[in-house]
């Protein structure tokens, strides 16, 4: 990165890894997009949209905390293809975990089934 000095006479160089910065933004955008794709409550009215935001808010916070750029790049060493696969698996497991309200039962009833 070349930055001009305030006096305009000479330039000075800063060592910046621009690809690393772009990669971090891509990870953040993908996690945000995944949080927006998770649909628990269907409907186009205002009440349904607010209920959807409230229902998914905790899971979105958990996603952002789990998939921080530092964890993804430094701890798990995930690159773009692997990270896409992980986010796809999270989305598919989330959608598989959704059940109809009539399919739920209590813990005692589940033990006796």
mmCIF file of N, CA and C in Angstrom:
data_model
loop_
_atom_site.group_PDB
_atom_site.id
_atom_site.type_symbol
_atom_site.label_atom_id
_atom_site.label_comp_id
_atom_site.label_asym_id
_atom_site.label_seq_id
_atom_site.Cartn_x
_atom_site.Cartn_y
_atom_site.Cartn_z
ATOM 1 N N UNK A 1 0.850 -1.157 0.000
ATOM 2 C CA UNK A 1 0.000 0.000 0.000
ATOM 3 C C UNK A 1 0.902 1.227 0.000
ATOM 4 N N UNK A 2 0.674 2.130 -0.918
ATOM 5 C CA UNK A 2 1.488 3.340 -1.034
ATOM 6 C C UNK A 2 0.666 4.520 -0.533
ATOM 7 N N UNK A 3 1.194 5.218 0.462
ATOM 8 C CA UNK A 3 0.504 6.374 1.038
ATOM 9 C C UNK A 3 1.355 7.619 0.844
ATOM 10 N N UNK A 4 0.774 8.702 0.311
ATOM 11 C CA UNK A 4 1.555 9.938 0.195
ATOM 12 C C UNK A 4 1.688 10.610 1.559
ATOM 13 N N UNK A 5 2.806 11.276 1.750
ATOM 14 C CA UNK A 5 3.020 12.023 2.998
ATOM 15 C C UNK A 5 2.210 13.314 2.961
ATOM 16 N N UNK A 6 2.091 13.931 4.099
ATOM 17 C CA UNK A 6 1.305 15.163 4.197
ATOM 18 C C UNK A 6 1.916 16.290 3.378
ATOM 19 N N UNK A 7 3.262 16.321 3.303
ATOM 20 C CA UNK A 7 3.899 17.396 2.545
ATOM 21 C C UNK A 7 3.872 17.138 1.043
ATOM 22 N N UNK A 8 3.546 15.914 0.628
ATOM 23 C CA UNK A 8 3.429 15.594 -0.780
ATOM 24 C C UNK A 8 4.735 15.356 -1.495
ATOM 25 N N UNK A 9 5.859 15.330 -0.795
ATOM 26 C CA UNK A 9 7.151 15.178 -1.463
ATOM 27 C C UNK A 9 7.478 13.721 -1.760
ATOM 28 N N UNK A 10 7.330 12.865 -0.793
ATOM 29 C CA UNK A 10 7.678 11.457 -1.001
ATOM 30 C C UNK A 10 6.539 10.569 -0.530
ATOM 31 N N UNK A 11 6.553 9.386 -1.023
ATOM 32 C CA UNK A 11 5.573 8.389 -0.605
ATOM 33 C C UNK A 11 6.214 7.441 0.396
ATOM 34 N N UNK A 12 5.418 6.840 1.246
ATOM 35 C CA UNK A 12 5.933 5.791 2.116
ATOM 36 C C UNK A 12 5.060 4.557 1.938
ATOM 37 N N UNK A 13 5.640 3.417 2.175
ATOM 38 C CA UNK A 13 4.999 2.144 1.903
ATOM 39 C C UNK A 13 4.589 1.477 3.213
ATOM 40 N N UNK A 14 3.382 0.933 3.224
ATOM 41 C CA UNK A 14 2.893 0.189 4.379
ATOM 42 C C UNK A 14 2.681 -1.266 3.969
ATOM 43 N N UNK A 15 3.232 -2.197 4.715
ATOM 44 C CA UNK A 15 2.997 -3.608 4.381
ATOM 45 C C UNK A 15 1.606 -4.035 4.844
ATOM 46 N N UNK A 16 0.717 -4.207 3.908
ATOM 47 C CA UNK A 16 -0.652 -4.609 4.211
ATOM 48 C C UNK A 16 -0.997 -5.792 3.323
ATOM 49 N N UNK A 17 -1.525 -6.835 3.930
ATOM 50 C CA UNK A 17 -1.960 -8.005 3.183
ATOM 51 C C UNK A 17 -3.425 -7.801 2.807
ATOM 52 N N UNK A 18 -3.673 -7.289 1.615
ATOM 53 C CA UNK A 18 -5.028 -6.972 1.202
ATOM 54 C C UNK A 18 -5.874 -8.215 0.986
ATOM 55 N N UNK A 19 -5.275 -9.321 0.566
ATOM 56 C CA UNK A 19 -6.039 -10.537 0.344
ATOM 57 C C UNK A 19 -6.579 -11.071 1.664
ATOM 58 N N UNK A 20 -5.808 -10.957 2.735
ATOM 59 C CA UNK A 20 -6.251 -11.413 4.046
ATOM 60 C C UNK A 20 -7.449 -10.594 4.523
ATOM 61 N N UNK A 21 -7.444 -9.315 4.258
ATOM 62 C CA UNK A 21 -8.555 -8.457 4.658
ATOM 63 C C UNK A 21 -9.805 -8.817 3.867
ATOM 64 N N UNK A 22 -9.685 -9.025 2.575
ATOM 65 C CA UNK A 22 -10.832 -9.398 1.758
ATOM 66 C C UNK A 22 -11.403 -10.735 2.197
ATOM 67 N N UNK A 23 -10.545 -11.673 2.559
ATOM 68 C CA UNK A 23 -11.000 -12.986 2.990
ATOM 69 C C UNK A 23 -11.804 -12.876 4.280
ATOM 70 N N UNK A 24 -11.360 -12.032 5.200
ATOM 71 C CA UNK A 24 -12.088 -11.855 6.448
ATOM 72 C C UNK A 24 -13.480 -11.285 6.188
ATOM 73 N N UNK A 25 -13.579 -10.319 5.289
ATOM 74 C CA UNK A 25 -14.880 -9.743 4.977
ATOM 75 C C UNK A 25 -15.794 -10.772 4.332
ATOM 76 N N UNK A 26 -15.228 -11.649 3.523
ATOM 77 C CA UNK A 26 -16.034 -12.690 2.897
ATOM 78 C C UNK A 26 -16.607 -13.630 3.948
ATOM 79 N N UNK A 27 -15.816 -13.988 4.950
ATOM 80 C CA UNK A 27 -16.309 -14.860 6.013
ATOM 81 C C UNK A 27 -17.440 -14.185 6.787
ATOM 82 N N UNK A 28 -17.266 -12.922 7.100
ATOM 83 C CA UNK A 28 -18.289 -12.197 7.856
ATOM 84 C C UNK A 28 -19.576 -12.094 7.048
ATOM 85 N N UNK A 29 -19.461 -11.798 5.756
ATOM 86 C CA UNK A 29 -20.643 -11.690 4.904
ATOM 87 C C UNK A 29 -21.362 -13.022 4.773
ATOM 88 N N UNK A 30 -20.621 -14.118 4.685
ATOM 89 C CA UNK A 30 -21.246 -15.434 4.559
ATOM 90 C C UNK A 30 -21.995 -15.821 5.821
ATOM 91 N N UNK A 31 -21.439 -15.523 6.975
ATOM 92 C CA UNK A 31 -22.123 -15.842 8.233
ATOM 93 C C UNK A 31 -23.378 -14.990 8.376
ATOM 94 N N UNK A 32 -23.307 -13.730 7.987
ATOM 95 C CA UNK A 32 -24.480 -12.855 8.037
ATOM 96 C C UNK A 32 -25.560 -13.346 7.078
ATOM 97 N N UNK A 33 -25.159 -13.762 5.879
ATOM 98 C CA UNK A 33 -26.124 -14.270 4.901
ATOM 99 C C UNK A 33 -26.766 -15.564 5.388
ATOM 100 N N UNK A 34 -25.996 -16.414 6.050
ATOM 101 C CA UNK A 34 -26.566 -17.647 6.597
ATOM 102 C C UNK A 34 -27.616 -17.320 7.649
ATOM 103 N N UNK A 35 -27.333 -16.365 8.508
ATOM 104 C CA UNK A 35 -28.310 -15.972 9.522
ATOM 105 C C UNK A 35 -29.590 -15.431 8.921
ATOM 106 N N UNK A 36 -29.500 -14.787 7.763
ATOM 107 C CA UNK A 36 -30.693 -14.263 7.099
ATOM 108 C C UNK A 36 -31.470 -15.353 6.369
ATOM 109 N N UNK A 37 -30.806 -16.443 5.973
ATOM 110 C CA UNK A 37 -31.485 -17.528 5.261
ATOM 111 C C UNK A 37 -32.256 -18.462 6.187
ATOM 112 N N UNK A 38 -31.985 -18.425 7.467
ATOM 113 C CA UNK A 38 -32.657 -19.319 8.405
ATOM 114 C C UNK A 38 -34.078 -18.829 8.639
ATOM 115 N N UNK A 39 -35.047 -19.646 8.252
ATOM 116 C CA UNK A 39 -36.449 -19.254 8.356
ATOM 117 C C UNK A 39 -37.157 -20.245 9.268
ATOM 118 N N UNK A 40 -37.721 -19.729 10.340
ATOM 119 C CA UNK A 40 -38.461 -20.551 11.288
ATOM 120 C C UNK A 40 -39.951 -20.289 11.152
ATOM 121 N N UNK A 41 -40.313 -19.037 10.959
ATOM 122 C CA UNK A 41 -41.709 -18.630 10.869
ATOM 123 C C UNK A 41 -41.940 -18.054 9.476
ATOM 124 N N UNK A 42 -42.906 -18.622 8.762
ATOM 125 C CA UNK A 42 -43.212 -18.155 7.410
ATOM 126 C C UNK A 42 -44.315 -17.109 7.478
ATOM 127 N N UNK A 43 -44.226 -16.124 6.637
ATOM 128 C CA UNK A 43 -45.238 -15.080 6.573
ATOM 129 C C UNK A 43 -44.624 -13.781 6.101
ATOM 130 N N UNK A 44 -45.450 -12.958 5.475
ATOM 131 C CA UNK A 44 -44.974 -11.687 4.941
ATOM 132 C C UNK A 44 -45.446 -10.487 5.753
ATOM 133 N N UNK A 45 -46.317 -10.717 6.721
ATOM 134 C CA UNK A 45 -46.800 -9.583 7.502
ATOM 135 C C UNK A 45 -45.761 -9.137 8.523
ATOM 136 N N UNK A 46 -45.973 -8.000 9.089
ATOM 137 C CA UNK A 46 -45.004 -7.393 10.006
ATOM 138 C C UNK A 46 -44.810 -8.237 11.255
ATOM 139 N N UNK A 47 -45.884 -8.793 11.781
ATOM 140 C CA UNK A 47 -45.797 -9.599 12.996
ATOM 141 C C UNK A 47 -44.954 -10.854 12.769
ATOM 142 N N UNK A 48 -45.114 -11.486 11.612
ATOM 143 C CA UNK A 48 -44.324 -12.684 11.302
ATOM 144 C C UNK A 48 -42.847 -12.351 11.155
ATOM 145 N N UNK A 49 -42.548 -11.219 10.542
ATOM 146 C CA UNK A 49 -41.149 -10.825 10.372
ATOM 147 C C UNK A 49 -40.487 -10.523 11.709
ATOM 148 N N UNK A 50 -41.215 -9.854 12.602
ATOM 149 C CA UNK A 50 -40.666 -9.550 13.929
ATOM 150 C C UNK A 50 -40.490 -10.834 14.730
ATOM 151 N N UNK A 51 -41.466 -11.741 14.643
ATOM 152 C CA UNK A 51 -41.357 -13.015 15.354
ATOM 153 C C UNK A 51 -40.188 -13.836 14.822
ATOM 154 N N UNK A 52 -39.943 -13.795 13.517
ATOM 155 C CA UNK A 52 -38.808 -14.505 12.928
ATOM 156 C C UNK A 52 -37.492 -13.929 13.432
ATOM 157 N N UNK A 53 -37.387 -12.612 13.471
ATOM 158 C CA UNK A 53 -36.157 -11.985 13.973
ATOM 159 C C UNK A 53 -35.908 -12.345 15.430
ATOM 160 N N UNK A 54 -36.957 -12.365 16.235
ATOM 161 C CA UNK A 54 -36.801 -12.708 17.646
ATOM 162 C C UNK A 54 -36.457 -14.182 17.828
ATOM 163 N N UNK A 55 -37.014 -15.047 16.990
ATOM 164 C CA UNK A 55 -36.781 -16.475 17.132
ATOM 165 C C UNK A 55 -35.367 -16.865 16.731
ATOM 166 N N UNK A 56 -34.796 -16.201 15.760
ATOM 167 C CA UNK A 56 -33.497 -16.597 15.218
ATOM 168 C C UNK A 56 -32.357 -15.765 15.807
ATOM 169 N N UNK A 57 -32.658 -14.751 16.586
ATOM 170 C CA UNK A 57 -31.634 -13.840 17.095
ATOM 171 C C UNK A 57 -30.569 -14.563 17.915
ATOM 172 N N UNK A 58 -30.972 -15.424 18.821
ATOM 173 C CA UNK A 58 -29.998 -16.143 19.652
ATOM 174 C C UNK A 58 -29.098 -17.047 18.833
ATOM 175 N N UNK A 59 -29.674 -17.730 17.840
ATOM 176 C CA UNK A 59 -28.869 -18.609 16.996
ATOM 177 C C UNK A 59 -27.911 -17.802 16.127
ATOM 178 N N UNK A 60 -28.342 -16.639 15.642
ATOM 179 C CA UNK A 60 -27.451 -15.783 14.856
ATOM 180 C C UNK A 60 -26.286 -15.283 15.697
ATOM 181 N N UNK A 61 -26.544 -14.940 16.955
ATOM 182 C CA UNK A 61 -25.452 -14.518 17.834
ATOM 183 C C UNK A 61 -24.480 -15.662 18.068
ATOM 184 N N UNK A 62 -25.003 -16.869 18.227
ATOM 185 C CA UNK A 62 -24.138 -18.036 18.414
ATOM 186 C C UNK A 62 -23.298 -18.293 17.158
ATOM 187 N N UNK A 63 -23.887 -18.128 15.984
ATOM 188 C CA UNK A 63 -23.140 -18.295 14.730
ATOM 189 C C UNK A 63 -22.004 -17.286 14.633
ATOM 190 N N UNK A 64 -22.300 -16.022 14.918
ATOM 191 C CA UNK A 64 -21.266 -14.991 14.824
ATOM 192 C C UNK A 64 -20.159 -15.212 15.845
ATOM 193 N N UNK A 65 -20.506 -15.709 17.022
ATOM 194 C CA UNK A 65 -19.480 -15.966 18.038
ATOM 195 C C UNK A 65 -18.644 -17.191 17.688
ATOM 196 N N UNK A 66 -19.267 -18.198 17.103
ATOM 197 C CA UNK A 66 -18.546 -19.425 16.763
ATOM 198 C C UNK A 66 -17.672 -19.237 15.540
ATOM 199 N N UNK A 67 -18.184 -18.550 14.534
ATOM 200 C CA UNK A 67 -17.456 -18.400 13.279
ATOM 201 C C UNK A 67 -16.798 -17.030 13.172
ATOM 202 N N UNK A 68 -16.145 -16.578 14.225
ATOM 203 C CA UNK A 68 -15.355 -15.358 14.113
ATOM 204 C C UNK A 68 -14.171 -15.617 13.195
ATOM 205 N N UNK A 69 -13.667 -14.575 12.605
ATOM 206 C CA UNK A 69 -12.578 -14.725 11.643
ATOM 207 C C UNK A 69 -11.341 -15.327 12.286
ATOM 208 N N UNK A 70 -11.081 -14.967 13.516
ATOM 209 C CA UNK A 70 -9.896 -15.501 14.195
ATOM 210 C C UNK A 70 -10.014 -17.010 14.379
ATOM 211 N N UNK A 71 -11.193 -17.499 14.784
ATOM 212 C CA UNK A 71 -11.371 -18.938 14.934
ATOM 213 C C UNK A 71 -11.263 -19.659 13.598
ATOM 214 N N UNK A 72 -11.908 -19.092 12.586
ATOM 215 C CA UNK A 72 -11.960 -19.765 11.288
ATOM 216 C C UNK A 72 -10.581 -19.847 10.652
ATOM 217 N N UNK A 73 -9.841 -18.748 10.670
ATOM 218 C CA UNK A 73 -8.553 -18.716 9.978
ATOM 219 C C UNK A 73 -7.409 -19.275 10.811
ATOM 220 N N UNK A 74 -7.315 -18.873 12.064
ATOM 221 C CA UNK A 74 -6.136 -19.219 12.850
ATOM 222 C C UNK A 74 -6.276 -20.537 13.602
ATOM 223 N N UNK A 75 -7.452 -20.813 14.145
ATOM 224 C CA UNK A 75 -7.607 -22.021 14.948
ATOM 225 C C UNK A 75 -7.961 -23.232 14.090
ATOM 226 N N UNK A 76 -8.952 -23.073 13.213
ATOM 227 C CA UNK A 76 -9.422 -24.205 12.417
ATOM 228 C C UNK A 76 -8.762 -24.294 11.045
ATOM 229 N N UNK A 77 -8.109 -23.246 10.608
ATOM 230 C CA UNK A 77 -7.406 -23.200 9.315
ATOM 231 C C UNK A 77 -8.343 -23.545 8.152
ATOM 232 N N UNK A 78 -9.537 -22.981 8.151
ATOM 233 C CA UNK A 78 -10.494 -23.245 7.082
ATOM 234 C C UNK A 78 -10.295 -22.250 5.948
ATOM 235 N N UNK A 79 -10.305 -22.746 4.742
ATOM 236 C CA UNK A 79 -10.263 -21.888 3.576
ATOM 237 C C UNK A 79 -11.683 -21.760 3.026
ATOM 238 N N UNK A 80 -11.849 -21.080 1.913
ATOM 239 C CA UNK A 80 -13.180 -20.732 1.406
ATOM 240 C C UNK A 80 -14.050 -21.954 1.127
ATOM 241 N N UNK A 81 -13.501 -22.966 0.457
ATOM 242 C CA UNK A 81 -14.299 -24.135 0.102
ATOM 243 C C UNK A 81 -14.747 -24.891 1.344
ATOM 244 N N UNK A 82 -13.843 -25.075 2.284
ATOM 245 C CA UNK A 82 -14.188 -25.785 3.517
ATOM 246 C C UNK A 82 -15.187 -24.982 4.344
ATOM 247 N N UNK A 83 -15.024 -23.666 4.365
ATOM 248 C CA UNK A 83 -15.940 -22.823 5.127
ATOM 249 C C UNK A 83 -17.329 -22.840 4.503
ATOM 250 N N UNK A 84 -17.415 -22.836 3.167
ATOM 251 C CA UNK A 84 -18.710 -22.950 2.501
ATOM 252 C C UNK A 84 -19.393 -24.260 2.864
ATOM 253 N N UNK A 85 -18.619 -25.345 2.899
ATOM 254 C CA UNK A 85 -19.177 -26.651 3.247
ATOM 255 C C UNK A 85 -19.697 -26.645 4.679
ATOM 256 N N UNK A 86 -18.929 -26.070 5.606
ATOM 257 C CA UNK A 86 -19.344 -26.028 7.013
ATOM 258 C C UNK A 86 -20.635 -25.229 7.165
ATOM 259 N N UNK A 87 -20.721 -24.083 6.506
ATOM 260 C CA UNK A 87 -21.942 -23.282 6.598
ATOM 261 C C UNK A 87 -23.127 -23.999 5.961
ATOM 262 N N UNK A 88 -22.892 -24.721 4.875
ATOM 263 C CA UNK A 88 -23.957 -25.513 4.269
ATOM 264 C C UNK A 88 -24.448 -26.610 5.196
ATOM 265 N N UNK A 89 -23.530 -27.253 5.906
ATOM 266 C CA UNK A 89 -23.912 -28.282 6.869
ATOM 267 C C UNK A 89 -24.696 -27.685 8.035
ATOM 268 N N UNK A 90 -24.295 -26.518 8.500
ATOM 269 C CA UNK A 90 -25.024 -25.861 9.588
ATOM 270 C C UNK A 90 -26.444 -25.546 9.147
ATOM 271 N N UNK A 91 -26.582 -25.032 7.927
ATOM 272 C CA UNK A 91 -27.913 -24.694 7.422
ATOM 273 C C UNK A 91 -28.775 -25.937 7.245
ATOM 274 N N UNK A 92 -28.205 -27.006 6.703
ATOM 275 C CA UNK A 92 -28.998 -28.222 6.499
ATOM 276 C C UNK A 92 -29.395 -28.860 7.829
ATOM 277 N N UNK A 93 -28.503 -28.881 8.810
ATOM 278 C CA UNK A 93 -28.844 -29.444 10.126
ATOM 279 C C UNK A 93 -29.885 -28.588 10.838
ATOM 280 N N UNK A 94 -29.816 -27.268 10.665
ATOM 281 C CA UNK A 94 -30.823 -26.386 11.252
ATOM 282 C C UNK A 94 -32.187 -26.671 10.640
ATOM 283 N N UNK A 95 -32.239 -26.811 9.314
ATOM 284 C CA UNK A 95 -33.514 -27.076 8.650
ATOM 285 C C UNK A 95 -34.047 -28.461 8.993
ATOM 286 N N UNK A 96 -33.171 -29.442 9.220
ATOM 287 C CA UNK A 96 -33.618 -30.774 9.618
ATOM 288 C C UNK A 96 -34.172 -30.776 11.038
ATOM 289 N N UNK A 97 -33.705 -29.866 11.872
ATOM 290 C CA UNK A 97 -34.137 -29.831 13.266
ATOM 291 C C UNK A 97 -35.507 -29.189 13.438
ATOM 292 N N UNK A 98 -36.010 -28.522 12.418
ATOM 293 C CA UNK A 98 -37.326 -27.896 12.519
ATOM 294 C C UNK A 98 -38.402 -28.972 12.499
ATOM 295 N N UNK A 99 -39.383 -28.850 13.365
ATOM 296 C CA UNK A 99 -40.491 -29.802 13.425
ATOM 297 C C UNK A 99 -41.795 -29.025 13.441
ATOM 298 N N UNK A 100 -42.860 -29.713 13.116
ATOM 299 C CA UNK A 100 -44.179 -29.110 13.219
ATOM 300 C C UNK A 100 -44.578 -29.040 14.688
ATOM 301 N N UNK A 101 -45.399 -28.065 15.059
ATOM 302 C CA UNK A 101 -45.797 -27.969 16.469
ATOM 303 C C UNK A 101 -46.499 -29.223 16.982
ATOM 304 N N UNK A 102 -47.186 -29.964 16.127
ATOM 305 C CA UNK A 102 -47.876 -31.171 16.584
ATOM 306 C C UNK A 102 -46.918 -32.337 16.819
ATOM 307 N N UNK A 103 -45.683 -32.252 16.327
ATOM 308 C CA UNK A 103 -44.723 -33.339 16.480
ATOM 309 C C UNK A 103 -43.939 -33.266 17.774
ATOM 310 N N UNK A 104 -44.098 -32.199 18.530
ATOM 311 C CA UNK A 104 -43.313 -32.058 19.752
ATOM 312 C C UNK A 104 -43.997 -32.785 20.903
ATOM 313 N N UNK A 105 -43.193 -33.307 21.802
ATOM 314 C CA UNK A 105 -43.730 -33.938 23.001
ATOM 315 C C UNK A 105 -42.781 -33.666 24.157
ATOM 316 N N UNK A 106 -43.238 -33.885 25.345
ATOM 317 C CA UNK A 106 -42.427 -33.635 26.520
ATOM 318 C C UNK A 106 -41.367 -34.700 26.710
ATOM 319 N N UNK A 107 -40.479 -34.472 27.669
ATOM 320 C CA UNK A 107 -39.380 -35.419 27.895
ATOM 321 C C UNK A 107 -39.884 -36.737 28.446
ATOM 322 N N UNK A 108 -40.887 -36.714 29.312
ATOM 323 C CA UNK A 108 -41.430 -37.972 29.838
ATOM 324 C C UNK A 108 -42.131 -38.762 28.744
ATOM 325 N N UNK A 109 -42.863 -38.073 27.885
ATOM 326 C CA UNK A 109 -43.538 -38.759 26.789
ATOM 327 C C UNK A 109 -42.531 -39.320 25.796
ATOM 328 N N UNK A 110 -41.442 -38.617 25.581
ATOM 329 C CA UNK A 110 -40.423 -39.098 24.648
ATOM 330 C C UNK A 110 -39.740 -40.345 25.188
ATOM 331 N N UNK A 111 -39.575 -40.444 26.501
ATOM 332 C CA UNK A 111 -38.949 -41.628 27.076
ATOM 333 C C UNK A 111 -39.853 -42.845 26.988
ATOM 334 N N UNK A 112 -41.154 -42.631 26.980
ATOM 335 C CA UNK A 112 -42.074 -43.761 26.945
ATOM 336 C C UNK A 112 -42.440 -44.179 25.530
ATOM 337 N N UNK A 113 -41.984 -43.456 24.540
ATOM 338 C CA UNK A 113 -42.307 -43.808 23.144
ATOM 339 C C UNK A 113 -41.464 -44.972 22.696
#
